[in-house]
């Protein structure tokens, strides 16, 4: 069955209307400008900017990157100029981009998050906010906000109070039960959830007997983590009603489809841009062809279509080998 | 203007055990490449970041890369055969600048040789005097040294095992060279670059170093490849984030602000 | 510097003396017999048997396996004949193996674990026990024992009470803080810890719109998870004093060395046997060469040598991108 | 006795788009291979499980595999060139048994063809009458059909698109065949195998099916490749674990107890 009109790829995340369901991941795409020579930004949904903090950050010692099997370890350390300089010099440039711009907020206290979010959201060049809660909370011995339901709720409530713009809360996979964190974020006012951030990992140099990353530990991204990310989306989709931005190892159209079918309303592409900057536009085009071949009118119709729950009443039974 | 170039392999040669020269037809790239620039080779099999490689040759519609197999990505590239297609993002980064120098010493160690042929050719064409100080672990790995001689460079070699040329580091030869150059260009492993910087300081000669670091994006988008740089350097990214440390050093991206930096401006 | 005597690869885990620091992972190596045509079992440390339960289990629906980038998803569902038949027919055969045999105990209640462990440990053919606590506890709505410190402690105490043989407790990476679980296991009497079991994940078939595993979810193994496993070993090694059996994606000698340097006293090889059954013997030989080249007398001397702690007082700081 | 064989590629041919025939020198393997057995091809680049492939040919010191590229591992194998070395664990599994049959129908669909040449050759050698019922999506993918004719089989083809032979499923041709065979051997996608089993039941002819499932170890060590089987089958693993379900079905390992099973004993 072939269609009359071309399948619809547009999607709405909270108040944010996207022409394509493909976002570029925070920290992986600069502000879009860096990739303009290699792709057409008008054919992607939007760019999630590198996370910005209250104070400027020099970031971690190098090496900040290590290649691993089908994966990439990174420990950038949130290098960024700080919100003041950022608002003064960077943000105005974003108006030129032919795609949506989503700011990313990071911090080390609930206050940090609220302060940066409020000032960032106040700018017209910023169409929505993502909150990167995979940061340590100084007030509780560096416990990661995203790893504690209460801390998650407090950050989200504080940020929510500062803006009406679409709020995407980005969850960490480094938890025992991501669904419970997802519920807290939804109840605290999140408009959408980004699932997942990087998985913690490390690599050791067997020649020098030293960790290979200057920061010792880092975040694992790329195809290696895709099965972990697909499951996280699948579980979160059963726990919340707000839209999910699926991410983690998306490199092909098949990969992206796994996330939509698991329950994501949009996908985010990070590390794959380091493999081939043409991938996001190719995925958008192939998604349309895929829907066309199956006579599906809109990408929205396949969201969660493979989410049939679990084989056992005990969600974890049967996958222990 | 950089772009993604879809190219076809025109020639593939093993220069030494684990060392390969891969030529490809890329007219559009050849026209715009400046000496010292690099490319990101897109892995045919995916699943990995593109590989940063210096642009070795760029002439009559053909460009090439010269690489050492040291992991999965270079292994994959080494398997490409004549006629195979692959893609590269290029040209990237800022190359070497020659100014008014008339007597240039080029220092290359190991794979560093891959980034210095284009500057050597350009300088010879400009009528400059060019000496190549070329170091490697052993004679067999002094690949392409004759090529540089043919191109009109004076080639001085050193090997760690003494199997060819000076027995020891090439920077020692540079330090004791009769004639003092008025510009030094260097590319190679960072210990060699640090030694080159020290020699340049002693001689009071300006040196440009082409740095290496693990890259992800290669285009300035991920901040994975930084090096501490004097905040007053013309190449320093002009914002405070980079010097939150309070030091006079800022973190510059090797792929974007570099890969070539003035030795005296580095704070590594 | 070259040595007189060949470097020593022997290692002691609790009361268990291993001629080589290389174990074959539970569920990946049958009882050793299956791989005898392809390798020399006398050149491996030992085999960890497939986990056995109180009652027989038919296991999960197929497909039970899915290939992922540099990884393998499995959901076997602990198919096994049950402890009675196992003791009667299987165990006696193990005496023939030229390597150590480590029984693996699984269960769905504290009682199950104690019952199976006691009967298994009573047999001379079984030289040590590994406890697979990545199973759901029926009594607490299927919560995974390994994901709850109290449940972990209760299982380990119960099993400890049944035997003096070496007890290896196998930890799950699907937790917020693996170090705290490791401490509980040590305090409850574990002689050693196996780190890590598989990481939960899933894959979706984009043609049929169904999960690719019959069980929906599964456990991810192979090189893809190595950076996650190396960090888990690194963190656990800082939290406990008992030996660690490192595992997760070990395929080469370099990989194995990463685990030793992170703090493992032995390594366990699973999925790599599906890649090439010659890998374990090759790793043992190359480990000896590696030590020889560096003039290191024993593998024991490099254990934890790269474990320098963390860059920031906040263990998680800096790896959030 | 199975073993790991280090082999060198003797010939590599593309039979159709995405379909490859890879021959290799393996005297030791050729001597011990029985019709219907398979091998596990060890991936040269590692990082993945070995790939289960039927042993297509085994004659005069040369064995071969015939495979369709459908993912990363078969893509990697398709890149092997003459002279390249790789390794296989083989021979594995239990092959077909012919008994006293005199008129054998071999049913092959798609890649299934890769597992039926050896039985066809053996049966012809034994003076049996052999018909190959061969189905594929389209004419181009009916690879090696002439080869089977040369080997002395009567070849009856069917294609989904009608581009060659019967327009439809090959099992339809089998069902309506004039002469009833006294044994059916089949290998191919599971829908085809199920249809073959149904036809065999109608005709009252015993059928052996070579099953496919995702493998990990291929040697019976991981229990990843099971199929429900009648507990009374001679191939059923004799322990209760496999029938905890209480049904008359047990879970047998396709790689170890199979890959060939009697159709009437399967409980799928
Ligand atoms: C601007 C620039 C230009 C360059 N130009 C060239 C060039 O022209 N030619 C060239 O050959 N190279 C060049 N390089 C270097 C090249 O990009 C790298 O060598 C590249 O990473 C190779 O990728 P790979 O996947 O083959 O190896 P990788 O997988 O990246 O491995 C690289 C190194 O890591 C080591 N390693 C892996 N795992 C471990 C471990 N556990 N412990 C210790 N060590 C480990 C490997 O042994 C290997 O030495 C350049 C780099 C830059 C930044
Ligand atoms: C006993 C036995 C004998 C065999 N003999 C042969 C033989 O002789 N010749 C032969 O060609 N094959 C044979 N096979 C099949 C072969 O082993 C498989 O095709 C093998 O898995 C190929 O590996 P791969 O890595 O290339 O593809 P894989 O990575 O294993 O992928 C296999 C399939 O999965 C699909 N897939 C991957 N991701 C997704 C997704 N997200 N959604 C939906 N589908 C997806 C791929 O498209 C592909 O069709 C045999 C199998 C067995 C068990
Ligand atoms: C097919 C398969 C079956 C497994 N079965 C078990 C099991 O029964 N019990 C257990 O404790 N671990 C089991 N595991 C986990 C492995 O023992 C090992 O801990 C894990 O795979 C990580 O190591 P690897 O990456 O080297 O495979 C299984 C793994 C695989 C791949
Ligand atoms: C180099 C790098 C830097 C990153 N920086 C950030 C960041 O600043 N903030 C954030 O929320 N996520 C950051 N991430 C995580 C990505 O946004 C993305 O969630 C993750 O990499 C998984 O997607 P992928 O596998 O497609 O890359 C970073 C990832 C990488 C690889
Ligand atoms: S490699 Fe990404 S900024 Fe340099
Ligand atoms: S594939 Fe492992 S038992 Fe069959």
PDB file of C-alpha atoms in Angstrom, chain D residues 35-36 56 96-98 101 103-109 112-125 128-135 148 151-158 170-171 173-174 177 179-188 192-193 196 205-210:
ATOM      1  CA  UNK D  35      26.264 -34.354   5.224  1.00  0.00           C
ATOM      2  CA  UNK D  36      24.209 -31.798   7.165  1.00  0.00           C
ATOM      3  CA  UNK D  56      28.467 -26.568   1.590  1.00  0.00           C
ATOM      4  CA  UNK D  96      21.035 -36.166   7.982  1.00  0.00           C
ATOM      5  CA  UNK D  97      20.374 -39.925   8.146  1.00  0.00           C
ATOM      6  CA  UNK D  98      19.260 -41.675   4.968  1.00  0.00           C
ATOM      7  CA  UNK D 101      15.194 -44.508   1.397  1.00  0.00           C
ATOM      8  CA  UNK D 103      13.620 -41.820  -3.626  1.00  0.00           C
ATOM      9  CA  UNK D 104      14.584 -38.692  -1.709  1.00  0.00           C
ATOM     10  CA  UNK D 105      13.072 -35.225  -2.003  1.00  0.00           C
ATOM     11  CA  UNK D 106      15.369 -32.446  -0.826  1.00  0.00           C
ATOM     12  CA  UNK D 107      13.585 -29.170  -0.065  1.00  0.00           C
ATOM     13  CA  UNK D 108      15.752 -26.049   0.086  1.00  0.00           C
ATOM     14  CA  UNK D 109      14.764 -22.428   0.571  1.00  0.00           C
ATOM     15  CA  UNK D 112      19.057 -23.517   3.028  1.00  0.00           C
ATOM     16  CA  UNK D 113      20.740 -24.596  -0.189  1.00  0.00           C
ATOM     17  CA  UNK D 114      24.062 -24.330   1.659  1.00  0.00           C
ATOM     18  CA  UNK D 115      23.336 -27.393   3.788  1.00  0.00           C
ATOM     19  CA  UNK D 116      21.969 -29.796   1.177  1.00  0.00           C
ATOM     20  CA  UNK D 117      24.700 -30.289  -1.430  1.00  0.00           C
ATOM     21  CA  UNK D 118      26.615 -32.844   0.657  1.00  0.00           C
ATOM     22  CA  UNK D 119      23.515 -34.998   1.314  1.00  0.00           C
ATOM     23  CA  UNK D 120      22.544 -34.727  -2.360  1.00  0.00           C
ATOM     24  CA  UNK D 121      25.992 -35.877  -3.462  1.00  0.00           C
ATOM     25  CA  UNK D 122      26.021 -38.742  -0.953  1.00  0.00           C
ATOM     26  CA  UNK D 123      22.577 -39.970  -1.983  1.00  0.00           C
ATOM     27  CA  UNK D 124      23.425 -39.832  -5.694  1.00  0.00           C
ATOM     28  CA  UNK D 125      26.627 -41.707  -4.951  1.00  0.00           C
ATOM     29  CA  UNK D 128      19.339 -43.096  -4.845  1.00  0.00           C
ATOM     30  CA  UNK D 129      16.936 -41.009  -6.844  1.00  0.00           C
ATOM     31  CA  UNK D 130      17.244 -37.390  -5.712  1.00  0.00           C
ATOM     32  CA  UNK D 131      14.929 -34.501  -6.481  1.00  0.00           C
ATOM     33  CA  UNK D 132      15.782 -30.960  -5.307  1.00  0.00           C
ATOM     34  CA  UNK D 133      12.761 -28.754  -4.674  1.00  0.00           C
ATOM     35  CA  UNK D 134      14.404 -25.345  -4.566  1.00  0.00           C
ATOM     36  CA  UNK D 135      12.619 -22.110  -3.685  1.00  0.00           C
ATOM     37  CA  UNK D 148      22.774 -29.686  -8.368  1.00  0.00           C
ATOM     38  CA  UNK D 151      25.538 -33.613  -9.532  1.00  0.00           C
ATOM     39  CA  UNK D 152      22.695 -35.787 -10.815  1.00  0.00           C
ATOM     40  CA  UNK D 153      19.688 -34.318  -9.057  1.00  0.00           C
ATOM     41  CA  UNK D 154      16.388 -33.550 -10.725  1.00  0.00           C
ATOM     42  CA  UNK D 155      15.964 -29.841  -9.960  1.00  0.00           C
ATOM     43  CA  UNK D 156      12.460 -28.340  -9.545  1.00  0.00           C
ATOM     44  CA  UNK D 157      12.394 -24.603  -8.817  1.00  0.00           C
ATOM     45  CA  UNK D 158       9.900 -22.097  -7.489  1.00  0.00           C
ATOM     46  CA  UNK D 170       8.272 -24.765  -3.449  1.00  0.00           C
ATOM     47  CA  UNK D 171       6.313 -26.779  -0.881  1.00  0.00           C
ATOM     48  CA  UNK D 173       5.222 -28.163  -5.897  1.00  0.00           C
ATOM     49  CA  UNK D 174       6.268 -30.914  -3.503  1.00  0.00           C
ATOM     50  CA  UNK D 177       4.447 -33.909  -7.224  1.00  0.00           C
ATOM     51  CA  UNK D 179       5.793 -39.330  -7.577  1.00  0.00           C
ATOM     52  CA  UNK D 180       5.748 -39.582  -3.808  1.00  0.00           C
ATOM     53  CA  UNK D 181       9.254 -39.651  -2.251  1.00  0.00           C
ATOM     54  CA  UNK D 182      10.006 -42.063   0.590  1.00  0.00           C
ATOM     55  CA  UNK D 183      12.148 -39.531   2.468  1.00  0.00           C
ATOM     56  CA  UNK D 184      12.170 -35.736   2.683  1.00  0.00           C
ATOM     57  CA  UNK D 185      15.174 -33.661   3.772  1.00  0.00           C
ATOM     58  CA  UNK D 186      14.667 -29.922   4.199  1.00  0.00           C
ATOM     59  CA  UNK D 187      16.654 -26.824   5.064  1.00  0.00           C
ATOM     60  CA  UNK D 188      15.534 -23.207   4.919  1.00  0.00           C
ATOM     61  CA  UNK D 192       9.186 -23.162   4.758  1.00  0.00           C
ATOM     62  CA  UNK D 193      10.170 -25.909   7.173  1.00  0.00           C
ATOM     63  CA  UNK D 196       7.356 -28.942   4.545  1.00  0.00           C
ATOM     64  CA  UNK D 205       6.447 -39.429   4.306  1.00  0.00           C
ATOM     65  CA  UNK D 206       9.085 -39.071   7.042  1.00  0.00           C
ATOM     66  CA  UNK D 207      10.916 -35.731   6.925  1.00  0.00           C
ATOM     67  CA  UNK D 208      14.150 -34.503   8.457  1.00  0.00           C
ATOM     68  CA  UNK D 209      14.382 -30.761   8.983  1.00  0.00           C
ATOM     69  CA  UNK D 210      17.625 -28.836   9.494  1.00  0.00           C
TER      70      UNK D 210
END
